[in-house]
Amino acid sequence: MKTKPSFTTSKVSVAVASALSAAAIFTATPVFAAEEEAQPGYAGDDVEVIAVTARLKSAASEVMEERREQAYVADLMGSDQISRTGDSDAAAALRRVTGLTLKDGKFIYVRGLGERYSSTSLNGAIVPSPDPTRNVVPLDMFPASIIESLSVQKAGSPNAPAAFGGGHVDIRTKAIPTDFFFKFGLGTRYNTNDSDDAYTYASGDDEWKGKDDGIRAFPQSIEDAYSTYGGIDPISDILPVVGDLDQARQINRELALDMHRDMTVKTQDTDFAYRGNVAVGNSWDLGKDTIFGFVAAGYYKRQQENYEELDVELADENGTINNSKEVVGTDSIVQWSTLLNMGFEFDENNKVETYTTYLRDTSDDVSIAIEETIDTISEPNALQVYSVEYEERTLISNQAKGTHFFPSLYDIEVNWFYSDARAERYAPNELSYTYGVVIDEQTGDITSRRLNTQDEPKYVYTRLDDDTENTGFEVKLPVNFAGAEVTLSGGYSYFERARENYATRLGFEADKFGNDILELEFSDIFTDENILDEEKDFELKDASTSTEDYVAAEMIDAGFFSFDANFDDIWRFTGGLRYEDFRRTTLPIDSDGEISDEGGRYDITDYVVVEDGWYPSLSATWQQSEEMQWRFGASKTIVRPDLREVSPVRFQDPVTGIDSFGNPELESSDILNFDVRWEWYMESGSNLSVGAFYKDLEAPIEPVQRITEAGRQQKYYNAESGYIYGIETEFLRDFSFIDSDSDILEGMFIAGNLTLSDSEIEIKPNSEIDPTNTKRRMTGHSEYVANLQFSFDSPDGWHSTTLVYNVFGKRIAWGGSAGLDDVYEQPFHSLDFTYTLFPTDSLDIKFKAKNILGEESEYKQNGNKTYWKDPGTEFTLQFAYEY
């Protein structure tokens, strides 16, 4: 695309280096903290999750037992639990965990805190995000078929990243087996929104690959024009080089011929949906105490999802509508994932493992909207907006780690890790164009339509590249001290991130096209003949803005010391101290590849963040009895703004489409965390826990709505202060207490969790915003989150049934201003049913019904509906064979 050749590696490097140098932070060799672990008690520690193929209650009990042994407050979910509830990816599965809710089907809110307050790792290593609006990884990219277990650590620890607010999620992929196995699955789905009118366009014959075949790519001829002329404007760029105005205009017109213009939106029969997965693994004894093993897995999904949306923008607190869109569309989805994990155990004291993971998620979203403004509401005139949004998100991660014991050196243990990962978002051909239409008030039919040339058709080409590198080590030394078994450990970690984001916008100017042409379909308007016709005066325009391109870099050095002391299995104390040296720069870039000064408002040093700090933590566990224990925890952590939030660039909210802007003046938020939890683990496998938490936040980051001449926008600001507190309870209970001799009752159990909490922030007005509520709950916080699960496994092992309910309380999507109230996402009552039949030991057939209640996503402001979407009710059927 146009901007990519302009921003060469050398220019990016110079820009980043100059910014960091301006802050005088290159006084030592730059090293970065790995926001990850591989430490005991932290999510990446090698903890085996036992796969139980019998009853779900047994599997749940095994995971509870693992949680019982954790040094810090944590929750876990094993692969068997995920399988039996029928959740298709990590995001859907995690909403079953106590205090967790799901946002946009991708991001996890922990204890009512937004996604910026959580972090994610893959097999213990932080991985980059292909989402341009967030630093965190969209968890819907991880299919359940490659997941061994999910761990959510809710309390800070010395070996965990200091950037920790609500919780840290570690996704652990399939473990290396002890024996050979082979598993194959094939399935399909149906949604009540499906019909024979899926929206599409001419997009090539290789859609099943989920990879553009080149027809959408930024034309090489336009890229060459930027290199040759410095731009594509026929007068200011091309004319000075060629010297002839007619020739300059002809060159400009010919450039448009290489763009993909067969973009008329049409309908067709909905494609058949299918998905499949395969996994194989084995291990071999290569000699005395020497073992090699591997596991390989793959997953593929292709489906079309029809949807309807409503998006309303209010003009004032009285409910006056400024803009309204009724949208219908189809999202064509293709997902690929593969993994290859290998392990080599040299002897009983030395082991090395490698993990390779590749994920691709492609979305081709086509929609048509009827848009009405404050001037056209109640009038027959309206706008018909066509939108095509194609994007490919990919993530590839290569990891290695080793564990080494030295019995002759005081039983010292050394752990090390290294990870290199890359995420990309490639959107080569996003297009929007608008027709002015007249709608019959009686029938609702469109009686006339004409392409709107004032809002010219726009093509957008964007690319985001995000690279991370992690490495580190930990040394453990077991000692006896005052009758206690104590493990002392210390380590160092390094994290590095480099991100580049570029966007090019091109517009079709067709003011002099006649009405007889503008009434045609898009591909019939912009034919070769019409574009090359000199009398029609077509022009290809550069509509790019300097506020969309940016480069960024992060560097963190971290060191930690920790201890784990066990006194006669009655008291256990774990804690220590972590130090982090954090550096970041996020630089907006102009069309010449130079740092944008945004009208002189910001100096280069305003884009640089340099901070360091000490982060202590302490956890205590009291074993009240063989079945009961108490946990206590306190820690200090920090939450830093996302890369996009600190750069004054424009980006769109992926759900509502609202324009958002970063703020270089954002500051990090220090957090004090306090936890207490009582746990009761019964011999029968049932369990009960009750906990409480409190978090004190300094300068929490909040999105606030702004009403401008350009319409509704949101920007990020620091509140003065904030806090959140609550209680959590979780239980698992079978029905054998009714009749201990009943096999049927023994196979029935109920599990659930409930979180009740409250929060408050105080945010003051400034020169840009006038918050309607200066004291309110935190953005994204739900006052309650509930999960309830009822399961039955037949005594003969042939059947398994699970009914799962999830709901969260209403939560603020973003804060209101200028008299408009805060925007609230309304509660969503999710009820799912899963039935599994096991006709043989090797075969299972699974049926799932999702969103049985037919709930709809809804946002409200001042009592008025401002956003609505119907996800429909989904039915899936899957066959799986395992050898």
Coordinates of C-alpha atoms in Angstrom, one line a residue, residues 191-533:
N191 CA -28.1 -20.4 13.3
T192 CA -31.7 -19.1 13.4
N193 CA -30.4 -16.0 11.5
D194 CA -29.3 -18.2 8.6
S195 CA -31.3 -17.9 5.4
D196 CA -30.9 -18.0 1.7
D197 CA -29.9 -14.3 1.5
A198 CA -26.3 -14.1 2.6
Y199 CA -24.6 -10.9 1.5
T200 CA -21.5 -11.2 -0.7
Y201 CA -19.6 -9.8 -3.6
A202 CA -17.2 -10.9 -6.3
S203 CA -14.2 -12.0 -4.1
G204 CA -12.4 -14.8 -6.0
D205 CA -12.6 -18.6 -5.9
D206 CA -10.3 -19.3 -3.0
E207 CA -12.5 -18.0 -0.1
W208 CA -12.1 -21.3 1.7
K209 CA -8.4 -20.5 2.3
G210 CA -9.2 -17.5 4.4
K211 CA -6.4 -15.7 2.5
D212 CA -6.7 -13.0 -0.2
D213 CA -5.7 -14.3 -3.6
G214 CA -4.4 -10.9 -4.7
I215 CA -7.5 -9.3 -6.1
R216 CA -7.9 -7.1 -3.0
A217 CA -4.2 -6.2 -2.7
F218 CA -3.0 -2.6 -2.9
P219 CA -2.2 -2.1 -6.7
Q220 CA 1.5 -2.1 -7.5
S221 CA 0.9 0.7 -10.0
I222 CA -0.4 3.0 -7.3
E223 CA 2.5 2.1 -5.1
D224 CA 4.9 2.9 -7.9
A225 CA 3.1 6.2 -8.5
Y226 CA 3.8 7.3 -4.9
S227 CA 7.5 6.4 -5.4
T228 CA 7.7 8.2 -8.8
Y229 CA 5.5 11.3 -8.2
G230 CA 5.3 11.5 -4.4
G231 CA 1.5 11.1 -4.6
I232 CA -1.4 10.6 -7.0
D233 CA -2.9 14.1 -7.2
P234 CA -2.8 15.0 -10.9
I235 CA -2.0 18.6 -10.3
S236 CA 0.2 18.8 -7.2
D237 CA 2.0 15.5 -7.6
I238 CA 2.0 14.1 -11.2
L239 CA 1.9 17.4 -13.2
P240 CA 5.3 18.7 -12.0
V241 CA 6.9 15.4 -13.2
V242 CA 5.3 14.9 -16.6
G243 CA 4.7 18.5 -17.4
D244 CA 1.3 18.0 -19.2
L245 CA -2.0 18.4 -17.3
D246 CA -4.0 16.1 -19.7
Q247 CA -1.4 13.4 -19.4
A248 CA -1.3 13.8 -15.6
R249 CA -5.1 13.4 -15.4
Q250 CA -4.9 10.4 -17.7
I251 CA -2.2 8.7 -15.5
N252 CA -4.4 9.4 -12.4
R253 CA -7.5 7.8 -14.1
E254 CA -5.5 4.7 -15.2
L255 CA -4.4 4.0 -11.7
A256 CA -8.0 3.3 -10.6
L257 CA -8.2 0.6 -13.3
D258 CA -6.0 -1.7 -11.2
M259 CA -8.3 -1.5 -8.2
H260 CA -10.9 -4.2 -7.4
R261 CA -14.1 -2.5 -8.6
D262 CA -16.4 -5.5 -9.0
M263 CA -17.8 -4.7 -5.6
T264 CA -21.6 -4.7 -6.1
V265 CA -23.2 -6.3 -3.1
K266 CA -25.5 -9.1 -3.9
T267 CA -27.2 -12.1 -2.1
Q268 CA -26.7 -15.8 -2.5
D269 CA -27.6 -19.0 -0.8
T270 CA -25.9 -19.3 2.6
D271 CA -22.8 -21.6 2.4
F272 CA -22.9 -24.9 4.3
A273 CA -21.0 -24.5 7.6
Y274 CA -18.4 -27.0 8.6
R275 CA -15.5 -27.4 11.0
G276 CA -13.0 -30.1 11.7
N277 CA -10.0 -30.9 13.9
V278 CA -7.3 -33.5 14.1
A279 CA -4.7 -34.3 16.7
V280 CA -1.9 -36.9 17.0
G281 CA 0.8 -37.5 19.5
N282 CA 3.2 -40.1 20.9
S283 CA 6.4 -40.5 22.9
W284 CA 9.3 -42.9 22.7
D285 CA 12.0 -44.2 25.1
L286 CA 15.3 -43.6 23.3
G287 CA 17.5 -45.1 26.0
K288 CA 18.0 -45.1 29.7
D289 CA 15.9 -42.2 31.1
T290 CA 15.8 -40.5 27.7
I291 CA 12.3 -39.8 26.2
F292 CA 11.2 -37.9 23.1
G293 CA 7.5 -37.0 22.5
F294 CA 5.4 -34.7 20.4
V295 CA 1.8 -33.6 19.8
A296 CA 0.5 -32.0 16.6
A297 CA -3.0 -30.6 16.1
G298 CA -5.0 -28.7 13.5
Y299 CA -8.4 -27.0 13.4
Y300 CA -10.4 -25.5 10.5
K301 CA -13.8 -23.7 10.5
R302 CA -15.8 -22.0 7.7
Q303 CA -19.2 -20.5 8.2
Q304 CA -21.4 -17.5 7.3
E305 CA -23.2 -15.5 10.0
N306 CA -26.1 -13.3 9.1
Y307 CA -26.9 -10.5 11.5
E308 CA -29.0 -7.4 12.1
E309 CA -27.9 -4.3 14.0
L310 CA -29.3 -1.0 15.1
D311 CA -26.9 1.9 15.9
V312 CA -28.4 5.2 17.2
E313 CA -26.6 8.4 18.1
L314 CA -28.4 10.7 20.5
A315 CA -28.2 14.5 20.1
D316 CA -29.3 15.4 23.7
E317 CA -30.5 14.0 27.0
N318 CA -34.1 14.2 25.8
G319 CA -33.6 11.3 23.4
T320 CA -33.5 13.4 20.2
I321 CA -31.9 11.2 17.5
N322 CA -29.0 12.7 15.7
N323 CA -28.2 9.6 13.5
S324 CA -29.7 6.2 13.2
K325 CA -28.6 3.1 11.2
E326 CA -30.5 -0.1 10.6
V327 CA -28.0 -2.7 9.4
V328 CA -28.3 -6.1 7.8
G329 CA -25.2 -8.1 6.9
T330 CA -23.2 -11.3 6.6
D331 CA -19.9 -12.1 8.2
S332 CA -18.1 -14.9 6.3
I333 CA -15.5 -16.5 8.7
V334 CA -12.6 -18.8 8.0
Q335 CA -10.3 -20.0 10.9
W336 CA -7.1 -22.1 10.7
S337 CA -5.0 -23.2 13.6
T338 CA -2.1 -25.6 13.9
L339 CA 0.3 -26.5 16.7
L340 CA 3.4 -28.7 17.1
N341 CA 4.7 -29.2 20.6
M342 CA 7.8 -31.4 21.2
G343 CA 9.6 -32.5 24.3
F344 CA 13.0 -34.1 24.9
E345 CA 13.8 -35.5 28.4
F346 CA 17.5 -36.1 28.4
D347 CA 17.3 -37.7 31.9
E348 CA 15.3 -37.4 35.0
N349 CA 17.0 -34.0 35.7
N350 CA 17.0 -32.3 32.4
K351 CA 14.1 -31.5 30.0
V352 CA 13.6 -29.2 27.0
E353 CA 10.3 -28.4 25.4
T354 CA 9.3 -26.4 22.3
Y355 CA 5.9 -25.0 21.3
T356 CA 4.9 -23.7 17.8
T357 CA 1.4 -22.3 17.3
Y358 CA -0.1 -20.7 14.2
L359 CA -3.6 -19.1 14.2
R360 CA -5.4 -17.4 11.3
D361 CA -8.8 -15.8 11.6
T362 CA -10.4 -14.3 8.5
S363 CA -13.5 -12.2 8.4
D364 CA -15.3 -10.9 5.3
D365 CA -18.1 -8.7 6.6
V366 CA -20.6 -7.3 4.0
S367 CA -23.5 -5.1 5.2
I368 CA -26.2 -2.7 4.0
A369 CA -27.5 0.0 6.3
I370 CA -30.4 2.4 6.0
E371 CA -29.1 5.6 7.7
E372 CA -31.2 8.6 8.7
T373 CA -29.9 11.8 10.1
I374 CA -31.6 14.4 12.2
D375 CA -32.6 16.1 9.0
T376 CA -34.1 13.1 7.3
I377 CA -35.9 11.3 10.1
S378 CA -39.6 11.2 9.4
E379 CA -38.8 12.0 5.8
P380 CA -38.9 9.6 2.8
N381 CA -35.3 10.5 2.0
A382 CA -32.5 8.3 3.5
L383 CA -29.0 7.0 2.9
Q384 CA -28.3 3.4 1.9
V385 CA -24.7 2.6 3.1
Y386 CA -22.8 -0.3 1.7
S387 CA -19.8 -1.6 3.6
V388 CA -17.3 -4.4 2.9
E389 CA -14.8 -5.1 5.6
Y390 CA -12.3 -7.8 4.9
E391 CA -9.5 -8.6 7.4
E392 CA -7.0 -11.4 8.1
R393 CA -5.7 -11.8 11.6
T394 CA -2.7 -14.1 12.1
L395 CA -0.6 -15.0 15.1
I396 CA 2.5 -17.3 15.0
S397 CA 4.4 -18.1 18.1
N398 CA 7.6 -20.1 18.6
Q399 CA 8.6 -21.0 22.2
A400 CA 11.2 -23.0 24.0
K401 CA 11.8 -23.7 27.7
G402 CA 13.9 -25.9 29.8
T403 CA 14.0 -27.3 33.3
H404 CA 17.3 -28.5 34.9
F405 CA 17.9 -30.0 38.3
F406 CA 21.4 -30.1 39.9
P407 CA 21.3 -32.6 42.9
S408 CA 25.0 -32.2 43.5
L409 CA 24.6 -28.4 43.9
Y410 CA 22.2 -28.2 46.8
D411 CA 19.3 -29.4 44.6
I412 CA 19.2 -26.2 42.7
E413 CA 16.7 -26.0 39.9
V414 CA 17.1 -23.7 36.8
N415 CA 14.2 -22.8 34.5
W416 CA 14.6 -20.8 31.3
F417 CA 12.4 -19.8 28.4
Y418 CA 12.5 -18.0 25.1
S419 CA 9.6 -16.9 22.9
D420 CA 9.4 -15.1 19.6
A421 CA 6.0 -14.2 18.2
R422 CA 4.4 -12.1 15.5
A423 CA 0.8 -10.9 15.0
E424 CA -0.6 -9.3 11.9
R425 CA -3.8 -7.7 10.9
Y426 CA -4.2 -7.3 7.1
A427 CA -7.2 -5.5 5.7
P428 CA -6.4 -4.9 2.0
N429 CA -9.7 -3.8 0.6
E430 CA -12.2 -2.2 3.0
L431 CA -14.8 -0.3 1.0
S432 CA -17.8 1.9 1.8
Y433 CA -20.1 3.7 -0.6
T434 CA -23.5 5.4 -0.2
Y435 CA -26.7 5.8 -2.2
G436 CA -29.3 8.5 -1.6
V437 CA -32.6 6.7 -1.6
V438 CA -36.3 7.5 -1.5
I439 CA -38.4 5.1 0.6
D440 CA -42.2 4.5 0.1
E441 CA -43.8 5.3 3.4
Q442 CA -46.5 2.7 2.8
T443 CA -44.6 -0.3 1.7
G444 CA -41.1 0.5 2.9
D445 CA -39.7 -0.2 -0.6
I446 CA -37.0 1.9 -2.2
T447 CA -38.5 3.8 -5.1
S448 CA -35.3 5.5 -6.4
R449 CA -31.6 5.5 -5.6
R450 CA -28.6 7.4 -6.7
L451 CA -24.9 7.1 -5.8
N452 CA -24.0 9.9 -3.3
T453 CA -20.9 11.6 -4.8
Q454 CA -20.6 14.1 -1.9
D455 CA -19.7 11.2 0.4
E456 CA -17.4 9.6 -2.2
P457 CA -16.7 5.9 -2.3
K458 CA -13.6 5.1 -0.2
Y459 CA -11.2 2.2 -0.2
V460 CA -9.1 1.6 2.9
Y461 CA -6.0 -0.5 2.9
T462 CA -4.5 -1.1 6.4
R463 CA -1.8 -3.3 7.9
L464 CA -0.7 -3.9 11.5
D465 CA 2.5 -5.8 12.4
D466 CA 3.2 -6.5 16.0
D467 CA 6.4 -8.4 17.0
T468 CA 7.4 -9.5 20.5
E469 CA 10.4 -11.3 22.0
N470 CA 10.5 -12.8 25.4
T471 CA 13.3 -14.5 27.4
G472 CA 14.2 -15.1 31.0
F473 CA 15.3 -17.5 33.6
E474 CA 14.7 -18.5 37.2
V475 CA 16.9 -20.2 39.8
K476 CA 15.4 -22.1 42.8
L477 CA 17.1 -23.2 45.9
P478 CA 15.4 -25.4 48.5
V479 CA 16.5 -24.9 52.1
N480 CA 15.3 -25.8 55.6
F481 CA 14.6 -22.8 57.9
A482 CA 13.2 -22.9 61.4
G483 CA 11.6 -26.2 60.8
A484 CA 10.0 -25.1 57.5
E485 CA 10.5 -26.2 53.9
V486 CA 11.5 -23.1 52.1
T487 CA 12.2 -22.5 48.4
L488 CA 14.1 -19.4 47.5
S489 CA 14.0 -18.2 43.9
G490 CA 15.2 -15.3 41.8
G491 CA 15.1 -14.5 38.2
Y492 CA 15.2 -12.0 35.3
S493 CA 13.0 -11.5 32.3
Y494 CA 13.1 -9.5 29.2
F495 CA 10.2 -8.3 26.9
E496 CA 10.4 -6.4 23.7
R497 CA 7.5 -5.2 21.4
A498 CA 7.7 -3.4 18.1
R499 CA 4.5 -2.4 16.3
E500 CA 3.8 -0.7 13.0
N501 CA 0.3 0.4 11.8
Y502 CA -0.3 1.9 8.4
A503 CA -3.5 3.0 6.5
T504 CA -4.1 4.3 3.1
R505 CA -7.5 5.8 2.0
L506 CA -8.4 6.3 -1.6
G507 CA -11.6 7.9 -2.9
F508 CA -13.5 7.9 -6.2
E509 CA -14.5 11.4 -7.3
A510 CA -17.4 11.1 -9.8
D511 CA -19.3 14.5 -9.5
K512 CA -19.7 14.8 -13.3
F513 CA -21.1 11.3 -13.8
G514 CA -24.7 11.7 -15.1
N515 CA -27.7 10.5 -13.2
D516 CA -28.4 7.7 -15.6
I517 CA -25.0 6.2 -14.6
L518 CA -25.1 7.0 -10.9
E519 CA -28.4 5.1 -10.6
L520 CA -26.6 1.9 -11.6
E521 CA -24.9 -0.6 -9.4
F522 CA -21.4 0.1 -8.1
S523 CA -19.5 -2.1 -10.5
D524 CA -21.6 -0.7 -13.5
I525 CA -20.8 2.9 -12.5
F526 CA -17.0 2.5 -12.2
T527 CA -16.3 0.6 -15.4
D528 CA -13.1 1.1 -17.4
E529 CA -15.0 3.1 -20.0
N530 CA -16.6 5.5 -17.5
I531 CA -13.3 6.0 -15.6
L532 CA -11.3 6.7 -18.8
D533 CA -13.9 9.1 -20.3

